[in-house]
XYZ file of C-alpha atoms in Angstrom:
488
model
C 0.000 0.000 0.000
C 1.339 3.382 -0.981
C 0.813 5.713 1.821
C 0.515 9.259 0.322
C 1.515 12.547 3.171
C -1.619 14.691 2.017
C -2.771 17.782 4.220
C -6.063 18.510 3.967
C -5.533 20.993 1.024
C -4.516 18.025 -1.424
C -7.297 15.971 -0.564
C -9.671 18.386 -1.239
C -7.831 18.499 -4.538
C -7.825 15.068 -4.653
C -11.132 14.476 -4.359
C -13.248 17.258 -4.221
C -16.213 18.536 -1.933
C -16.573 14.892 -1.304
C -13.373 14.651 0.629
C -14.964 16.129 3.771
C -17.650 13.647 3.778
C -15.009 10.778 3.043
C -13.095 12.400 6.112
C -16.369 12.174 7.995
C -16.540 8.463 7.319
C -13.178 7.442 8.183
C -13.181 8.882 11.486
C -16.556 7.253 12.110
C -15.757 4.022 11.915
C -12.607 4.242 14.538
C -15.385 5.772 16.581
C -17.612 3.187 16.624
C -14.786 0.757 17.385
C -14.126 2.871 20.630
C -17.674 2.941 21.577
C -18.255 -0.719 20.714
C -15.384 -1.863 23.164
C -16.849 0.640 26.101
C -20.554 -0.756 25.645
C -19.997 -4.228 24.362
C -17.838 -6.073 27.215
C -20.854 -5.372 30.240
C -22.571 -8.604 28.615
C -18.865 -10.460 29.446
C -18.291 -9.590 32.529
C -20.439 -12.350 34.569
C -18.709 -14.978 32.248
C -15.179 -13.460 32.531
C -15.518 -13.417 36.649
C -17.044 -16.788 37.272
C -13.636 -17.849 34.759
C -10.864 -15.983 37.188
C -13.701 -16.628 40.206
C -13.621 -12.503 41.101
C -15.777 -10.789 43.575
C -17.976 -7.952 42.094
C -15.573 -5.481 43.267
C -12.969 -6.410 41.555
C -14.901 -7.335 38.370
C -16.272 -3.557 38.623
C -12.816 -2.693 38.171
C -13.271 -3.319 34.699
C -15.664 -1.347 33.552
C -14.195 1.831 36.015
C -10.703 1.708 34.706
C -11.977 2.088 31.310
C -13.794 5.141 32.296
C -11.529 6.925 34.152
C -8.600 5.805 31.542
C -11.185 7.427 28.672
C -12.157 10.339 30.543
C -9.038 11.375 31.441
C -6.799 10.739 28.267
C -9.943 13.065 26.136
C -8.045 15.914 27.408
C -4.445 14.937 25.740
C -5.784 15.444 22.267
C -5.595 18.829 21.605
C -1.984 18.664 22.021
C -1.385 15.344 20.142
C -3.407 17.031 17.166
C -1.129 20.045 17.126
C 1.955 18.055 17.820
C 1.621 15.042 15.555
C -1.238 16.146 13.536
C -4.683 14.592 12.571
C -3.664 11.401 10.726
C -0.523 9.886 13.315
C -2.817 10.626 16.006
C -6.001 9.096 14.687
C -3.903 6.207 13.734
C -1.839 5.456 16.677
C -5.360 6.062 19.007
C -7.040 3.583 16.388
C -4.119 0.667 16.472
C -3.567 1.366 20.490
C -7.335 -0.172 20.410
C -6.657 -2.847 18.372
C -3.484 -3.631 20.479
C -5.656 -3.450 23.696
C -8.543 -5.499 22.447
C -6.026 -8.570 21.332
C -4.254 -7.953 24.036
C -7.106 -8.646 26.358
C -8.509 -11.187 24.367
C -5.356 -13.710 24.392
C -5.277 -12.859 28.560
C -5.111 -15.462 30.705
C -4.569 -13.230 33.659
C -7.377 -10.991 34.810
C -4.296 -8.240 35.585
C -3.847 -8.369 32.240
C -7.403 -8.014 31.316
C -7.540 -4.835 33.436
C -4.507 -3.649 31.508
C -6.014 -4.573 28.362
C -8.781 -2.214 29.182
C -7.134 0.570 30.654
C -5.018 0.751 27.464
C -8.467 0.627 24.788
C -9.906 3.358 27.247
C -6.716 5.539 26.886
C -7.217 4.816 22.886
C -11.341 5.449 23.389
C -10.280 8.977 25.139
C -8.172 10.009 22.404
C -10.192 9.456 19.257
C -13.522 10.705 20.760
C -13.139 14.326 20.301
C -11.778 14.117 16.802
C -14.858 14.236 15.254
C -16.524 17.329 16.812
C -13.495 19.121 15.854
C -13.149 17.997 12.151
C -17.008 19.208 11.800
C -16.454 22.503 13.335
C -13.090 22.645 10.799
C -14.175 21.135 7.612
C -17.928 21.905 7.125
C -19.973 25.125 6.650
C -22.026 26.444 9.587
C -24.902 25.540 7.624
C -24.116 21.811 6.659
C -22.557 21.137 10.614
C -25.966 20.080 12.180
C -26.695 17.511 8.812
C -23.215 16.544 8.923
C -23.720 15.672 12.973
C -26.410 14.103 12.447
C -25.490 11.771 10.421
C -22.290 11.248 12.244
C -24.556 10.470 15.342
C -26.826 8.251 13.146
C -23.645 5.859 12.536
C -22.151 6.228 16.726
C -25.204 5.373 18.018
C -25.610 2.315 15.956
C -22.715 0.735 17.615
C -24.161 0.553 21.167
C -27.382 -0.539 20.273
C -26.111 -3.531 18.094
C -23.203 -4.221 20.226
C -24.379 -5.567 23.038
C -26.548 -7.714 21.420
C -23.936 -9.118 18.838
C -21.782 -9.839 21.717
C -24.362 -12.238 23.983
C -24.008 -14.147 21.541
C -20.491 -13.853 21.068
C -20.155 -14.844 24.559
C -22.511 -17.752 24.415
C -21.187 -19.355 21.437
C -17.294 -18.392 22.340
C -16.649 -17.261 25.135
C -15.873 -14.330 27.187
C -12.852 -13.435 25.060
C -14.671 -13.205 21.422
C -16.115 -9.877 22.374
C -12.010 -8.320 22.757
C -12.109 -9.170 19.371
C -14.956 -7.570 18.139
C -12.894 -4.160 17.258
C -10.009 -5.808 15.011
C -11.925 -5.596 11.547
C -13.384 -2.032 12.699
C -9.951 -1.256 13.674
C -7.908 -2.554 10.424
C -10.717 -0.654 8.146
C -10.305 2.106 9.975
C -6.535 2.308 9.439
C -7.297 1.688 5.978
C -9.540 4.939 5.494
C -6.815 6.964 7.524
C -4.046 6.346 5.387
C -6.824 7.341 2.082
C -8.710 9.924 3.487
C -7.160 11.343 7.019
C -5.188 14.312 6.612
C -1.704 14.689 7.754
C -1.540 18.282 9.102
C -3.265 19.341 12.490
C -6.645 21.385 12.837
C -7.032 24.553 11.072
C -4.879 23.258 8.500
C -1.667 24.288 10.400
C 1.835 21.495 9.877
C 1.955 19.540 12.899
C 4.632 21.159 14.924
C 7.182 18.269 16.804
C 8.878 21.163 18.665
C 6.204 22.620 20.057
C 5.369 23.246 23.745
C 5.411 19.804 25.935
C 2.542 18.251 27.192
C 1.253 19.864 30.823
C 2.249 16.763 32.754
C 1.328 18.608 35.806
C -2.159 19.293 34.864
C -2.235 16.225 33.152
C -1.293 14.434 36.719
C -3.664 16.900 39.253
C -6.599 16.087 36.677
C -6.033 12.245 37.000
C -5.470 12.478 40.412
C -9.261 14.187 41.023
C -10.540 12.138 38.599
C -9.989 9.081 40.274
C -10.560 10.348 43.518
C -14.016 11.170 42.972
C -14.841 8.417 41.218
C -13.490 5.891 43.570
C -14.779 8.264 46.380
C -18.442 7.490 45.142
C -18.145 4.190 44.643
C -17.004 3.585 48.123
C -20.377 5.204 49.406
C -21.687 2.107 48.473
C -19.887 0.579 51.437
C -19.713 0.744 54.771
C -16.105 2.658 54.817
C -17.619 6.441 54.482
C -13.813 7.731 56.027
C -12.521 6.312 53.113
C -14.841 8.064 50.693
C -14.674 11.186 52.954
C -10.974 11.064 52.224
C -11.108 10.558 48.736
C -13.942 13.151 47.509
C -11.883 15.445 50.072
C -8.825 14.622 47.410
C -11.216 15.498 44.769
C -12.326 18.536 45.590
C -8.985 20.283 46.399
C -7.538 18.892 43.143
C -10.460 21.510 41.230
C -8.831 24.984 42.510
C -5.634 23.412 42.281
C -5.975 22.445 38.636
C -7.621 25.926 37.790
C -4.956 27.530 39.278
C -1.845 25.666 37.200
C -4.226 26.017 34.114
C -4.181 29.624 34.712
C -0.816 30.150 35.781
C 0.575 28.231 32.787
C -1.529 30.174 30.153
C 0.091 33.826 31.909
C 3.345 32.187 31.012
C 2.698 31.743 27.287
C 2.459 27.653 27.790
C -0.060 25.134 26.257
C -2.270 24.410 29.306
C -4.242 20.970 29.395
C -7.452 23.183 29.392
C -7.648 26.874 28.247
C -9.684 28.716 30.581
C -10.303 31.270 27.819
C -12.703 28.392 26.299
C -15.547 29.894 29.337
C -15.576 32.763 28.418
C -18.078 31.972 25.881
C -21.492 32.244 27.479
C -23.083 28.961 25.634
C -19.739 27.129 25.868
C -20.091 27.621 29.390
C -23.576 26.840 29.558
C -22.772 23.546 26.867
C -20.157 22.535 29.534
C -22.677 22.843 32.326
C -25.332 20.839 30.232
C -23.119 18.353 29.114
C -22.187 17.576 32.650
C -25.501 17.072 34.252
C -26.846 15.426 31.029
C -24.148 12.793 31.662
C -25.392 12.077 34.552
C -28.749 11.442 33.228
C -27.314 9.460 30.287
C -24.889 7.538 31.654
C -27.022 6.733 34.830
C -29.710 5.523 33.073
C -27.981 3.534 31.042
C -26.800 1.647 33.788
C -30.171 2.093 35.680
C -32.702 0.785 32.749
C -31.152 -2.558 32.245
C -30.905 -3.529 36.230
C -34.415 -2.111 36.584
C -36.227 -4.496 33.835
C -34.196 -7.538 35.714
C -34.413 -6.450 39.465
C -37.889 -4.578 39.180
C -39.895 -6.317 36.465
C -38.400 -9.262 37.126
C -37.587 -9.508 32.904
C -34.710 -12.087 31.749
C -31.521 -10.564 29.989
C -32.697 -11.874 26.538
C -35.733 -9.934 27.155
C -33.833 -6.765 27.983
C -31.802 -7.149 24.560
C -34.373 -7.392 22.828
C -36.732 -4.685 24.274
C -33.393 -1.691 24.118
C -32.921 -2.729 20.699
C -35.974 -0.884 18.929
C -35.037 2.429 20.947
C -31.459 2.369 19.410
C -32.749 1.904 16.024
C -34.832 4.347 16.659
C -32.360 6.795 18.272
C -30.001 6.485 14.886
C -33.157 7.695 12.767
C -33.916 11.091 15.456
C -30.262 12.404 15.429
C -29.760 11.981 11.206
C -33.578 14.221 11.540
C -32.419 16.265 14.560
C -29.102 16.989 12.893
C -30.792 18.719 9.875
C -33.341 20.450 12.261
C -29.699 21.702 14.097
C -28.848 23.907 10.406
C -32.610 25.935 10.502
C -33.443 25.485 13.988
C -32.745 27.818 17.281
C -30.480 24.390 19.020
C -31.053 25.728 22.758
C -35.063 24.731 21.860
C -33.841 21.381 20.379
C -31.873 20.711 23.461
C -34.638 21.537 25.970
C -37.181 19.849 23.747
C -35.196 16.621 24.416
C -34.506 17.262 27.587
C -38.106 17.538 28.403
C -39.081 14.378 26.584
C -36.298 12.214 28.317
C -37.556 13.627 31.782
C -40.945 12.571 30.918
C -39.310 9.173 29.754
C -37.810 8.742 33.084
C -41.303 10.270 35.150
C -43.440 7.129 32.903
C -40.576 4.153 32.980
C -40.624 4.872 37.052
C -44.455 4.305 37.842
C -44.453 1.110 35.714
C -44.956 -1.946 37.859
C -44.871 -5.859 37.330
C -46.881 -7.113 35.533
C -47.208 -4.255 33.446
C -47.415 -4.147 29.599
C -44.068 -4.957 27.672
C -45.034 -2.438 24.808
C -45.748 0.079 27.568
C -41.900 -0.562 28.461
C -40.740 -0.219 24.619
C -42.823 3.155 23.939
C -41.272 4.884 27.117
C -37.920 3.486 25.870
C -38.295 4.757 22.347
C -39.734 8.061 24.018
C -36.263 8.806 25.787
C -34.613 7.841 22.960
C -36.069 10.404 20.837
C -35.240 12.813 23.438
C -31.524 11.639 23.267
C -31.780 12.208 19.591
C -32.548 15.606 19.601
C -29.989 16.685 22.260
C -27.006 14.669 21.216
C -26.311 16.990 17.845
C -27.372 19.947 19.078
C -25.801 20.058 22.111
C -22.621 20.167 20.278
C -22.748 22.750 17.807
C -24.759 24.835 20.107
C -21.945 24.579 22.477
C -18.781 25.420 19.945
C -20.434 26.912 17.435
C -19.353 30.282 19.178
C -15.305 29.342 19.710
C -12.651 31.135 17.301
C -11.620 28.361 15.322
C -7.788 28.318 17.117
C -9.745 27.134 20.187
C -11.841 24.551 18.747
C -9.765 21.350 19.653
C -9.470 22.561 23.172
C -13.568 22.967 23.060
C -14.028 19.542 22.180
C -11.912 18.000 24.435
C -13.155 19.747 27.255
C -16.765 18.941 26.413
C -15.991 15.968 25.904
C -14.237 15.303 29.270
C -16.695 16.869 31.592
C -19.683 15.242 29.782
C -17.893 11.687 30.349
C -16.798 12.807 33.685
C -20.263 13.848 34.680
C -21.553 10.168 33.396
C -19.043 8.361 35.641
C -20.079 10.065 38.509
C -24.053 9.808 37.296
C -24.063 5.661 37.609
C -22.073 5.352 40.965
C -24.774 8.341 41.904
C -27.857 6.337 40.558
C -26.424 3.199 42.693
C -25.980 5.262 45.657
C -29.685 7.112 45.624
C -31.041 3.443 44.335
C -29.707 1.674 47.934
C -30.651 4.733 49.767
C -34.314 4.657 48.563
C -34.780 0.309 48.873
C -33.232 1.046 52.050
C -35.983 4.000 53.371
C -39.122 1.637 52.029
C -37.719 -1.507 53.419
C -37.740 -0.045 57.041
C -41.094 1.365 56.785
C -41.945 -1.988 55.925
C -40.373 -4.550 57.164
C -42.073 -7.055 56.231
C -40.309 -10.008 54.334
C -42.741 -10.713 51.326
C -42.848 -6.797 50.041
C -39.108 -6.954 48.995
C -40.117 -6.261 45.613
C -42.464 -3.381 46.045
C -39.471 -1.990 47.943
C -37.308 -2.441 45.447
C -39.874 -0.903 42.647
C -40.435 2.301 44.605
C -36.689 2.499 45.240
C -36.630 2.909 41.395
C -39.224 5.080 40.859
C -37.792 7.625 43.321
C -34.318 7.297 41.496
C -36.069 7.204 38.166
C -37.785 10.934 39.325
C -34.205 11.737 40.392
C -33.280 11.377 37.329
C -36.150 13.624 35.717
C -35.157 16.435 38.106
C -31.727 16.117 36.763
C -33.117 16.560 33.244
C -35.253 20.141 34.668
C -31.925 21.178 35.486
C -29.963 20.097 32.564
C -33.030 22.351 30.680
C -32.436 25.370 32.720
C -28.777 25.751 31.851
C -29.586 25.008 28.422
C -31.435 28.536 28.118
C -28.018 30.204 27.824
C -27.172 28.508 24.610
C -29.273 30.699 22.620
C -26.909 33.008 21.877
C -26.431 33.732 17.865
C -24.085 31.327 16.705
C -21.092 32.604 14.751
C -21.123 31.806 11.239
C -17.798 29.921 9.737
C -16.694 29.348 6.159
């Protein structure tokens, strides 16, 4: 294979006005491979720990360590853009995943495993924000909602299938098949890069290999509070609250120091993890503020939904495949429409319009009881869905939309970190109100045979939780109705 060192300016030579949408493409498809390996290994994770015979604490560990490993690493690539440029960072992120899911496929250590994961969540971190940032770069203002949309129509694909491809994986293989699930996404992915990636960084600028270092220190205060926190909630779900005390204590002082360094290194003419310039944009701010508490909702329910139909409604797991998997077809179709609506459309009413339908999702899914319809189930599902449809676009461009363009990669990232951020914290914060709530019912009643009702109205009252959340996620979202900037 001859690999050709194209910037963006020969491509578009190359190949025209379609070169953008080819771009589009390629850096879809490493996308879904990211998402697929963060939603697809939950269905593995009861095989993989009765095969090393783990405790659920230590299987959690799993799932966590990709989180905070993703979460984290989204705020590296701004600098690995301007440093190695769009294709040698797209590409290493892409084949880092495909090293990490063979890696933790041919395991036969669960160390390794956990290894395996942290290093596709690193991978997951860095490609994540690429895409936000090449439609802010490479499209006109009035094609970015269409062009988001249908960018969204292909992510969202991934974690609606997934899961579902990889039960059976799992029953018909084993634990291990669904590591392997990201190779041929992976290898076509590389394939597209080396076509259709460009080689220079955003705004069209040569990657610069001597420029300013990486801010190691902010790099190391934001891990540091990351992990705090999120450990720090999940230990509320114990009995050791000093040890959670300590941690979110950890947490919370790493904030003002981070802001400080971040500050500090920006009056010294450095490359800070995070420019603090970014809020000074009203809607970014507001975006950021959104994007936080609507990970919470997101990320929380998506934990919550599944363990509800099980625990609550006393559904099997087939039966939970099978009922998400309408709403994700559905939520493909929503964002592709949504996206469109994004280009014509005031966003800050798209985002509240889904906002209020997901609430109202959440307010209907809650009062359900056994014995209640199935299709009941599926239309409240679908209902949320097409809430999440309309947000997930606009929310984006209503956020950035506003940025100079030399601050666009830092936007993304930043978005993208606090929105993950805020849905790390959302499902240990679902778990936590979830025990609190069985907890309250079961000693007003103690009686032994209403276990269940306790358990249902400890969902409903987490479910409602979760609808306030939504109110509040609609509030902030006011303040992105500022005009958006227009950009060639």
């Amino acid at each position: 294979m001859q690999i050709r060192h194209h910037n963006a300016q020969d491509l578009r030579s190359l190949y025209g006005e379609r070169f953008r949408w080819y771009l589009l493409f390629s850096v879809m498809v490493g996308t879904m491979a990211s998402i697929i390996s963060s939603t697809i290994f939950n269905v593995a994770i009861p095989a993989m720990s009765q095969h090393f015979q783990l405790g659920q604490s230590r299987a959690q560990w799993v799932t966590s360590s990709f989180m905070v490993a993703t979460t984290v690493a989204m705020l590296t690539t701004p600098w690995l853009l301007s440093r190695y440029g769009y294709r040698n960072t797209y590409l290493g992120a892409v084949l880092l995943l495909m090293l990490g899911g063979m890696g933790g496929g041919f395991s036969s250590d669960y160390n390794l495993v956990l290894v395996a994961r942290v290093v596709e969540g690193l991978a997951a971190g860095v490609i994540q924000p690429i895409p936000a940032i090449i439609i802010l770069h490479a499209f006109a203002s009035h094609e970015q909602g269409r062009a988001n949309g249908l960018f969204g129509m292909g992510i969202v694909l991934a974690p609606a299938i997934g899961p579902s491809v990889g039960g059976l994986l799992v029953d018909w293989m084993g634990w291990r098949s669904v590591f392997f699930m990201v190779v041929p996404l992976c290898l076509a992915s590389v394939w597209l890069g080396l076509k259709f990636v460009p080689v220079n960084a955003p705004g069209g600028a040569a990657a610069d290999r001597h420029g300013n270092s990486l801010d190691w220190l902010g790099l190391a205060i934001a891990t540091t509070g990351t992990v705090c926190l999120l450990n720090g909630l999940v230990a509320l779900h114990g009995s050791g609250w000093q040890q959670s005390a300590v941690l979110l204590a950890i947490a919370l002082v790493c904030l003002p120091a981070f802001i400080g360094w971040q500050r500090r290194l920006l009056a010294q003419g450095g490359k800070p993890l995070m420019d603090l310039r970014l809020f000074a944009s009203k809607p970014f701010a507001a975006g950021c503020i959104v994007a936080f508490i609507y990970g919470v909702a997101l990320f929380g329910s998506t934990y919550l939904l599944p363990v509800f139909m099980q625990l609550g409604l006393s559904y099997s797991a087939s039966v939970v495949g099978t009922t998400m998997l309408p709403a994700g077809l559905v939520l493909g179709g929503v964002i592709a429409l949504a996206g469109r609506m994004a280009d014509r459309t005031p966003v800050h009413w798209l985002v509240i319009g889904g906002l209020s339908l997901l609430a109202l999702s959440f307010v209907l899914t809650g009062v359900l009881q056994p014995g209640s319809s199935l299709w009941l189930l599926v239309g409240y599902t679908v209902l949320g869905r097409i809430g999440l449809g309309f947000i997930l676009p606009s929310l984006t461009l209503g956020s950035m939309r506003s940025l100079d363009k030399s601050l666009i990669s830092q936007g993304s990232s930043s978005f993208s970190f606090l929105r993950m951020l805020g849905g790390a914290a959302g499902v240990s914060l679902c778990g936590i109100f979830l025990e609190w709530r069985v907890a309250f019912y079961a000693n007003q009643s103690p009686a032994i045979d209403i276990v269940l009702a306790e358990r249902v109205a400890g969902f409903r009252d987490t479910f409602l939780m979760l609808a306030m959340v939504c109110v509040l996620a609609g509030v902030a979202a006011r303040q992105l109705q500022a005009p958006a900037a227009a950009r060639p």
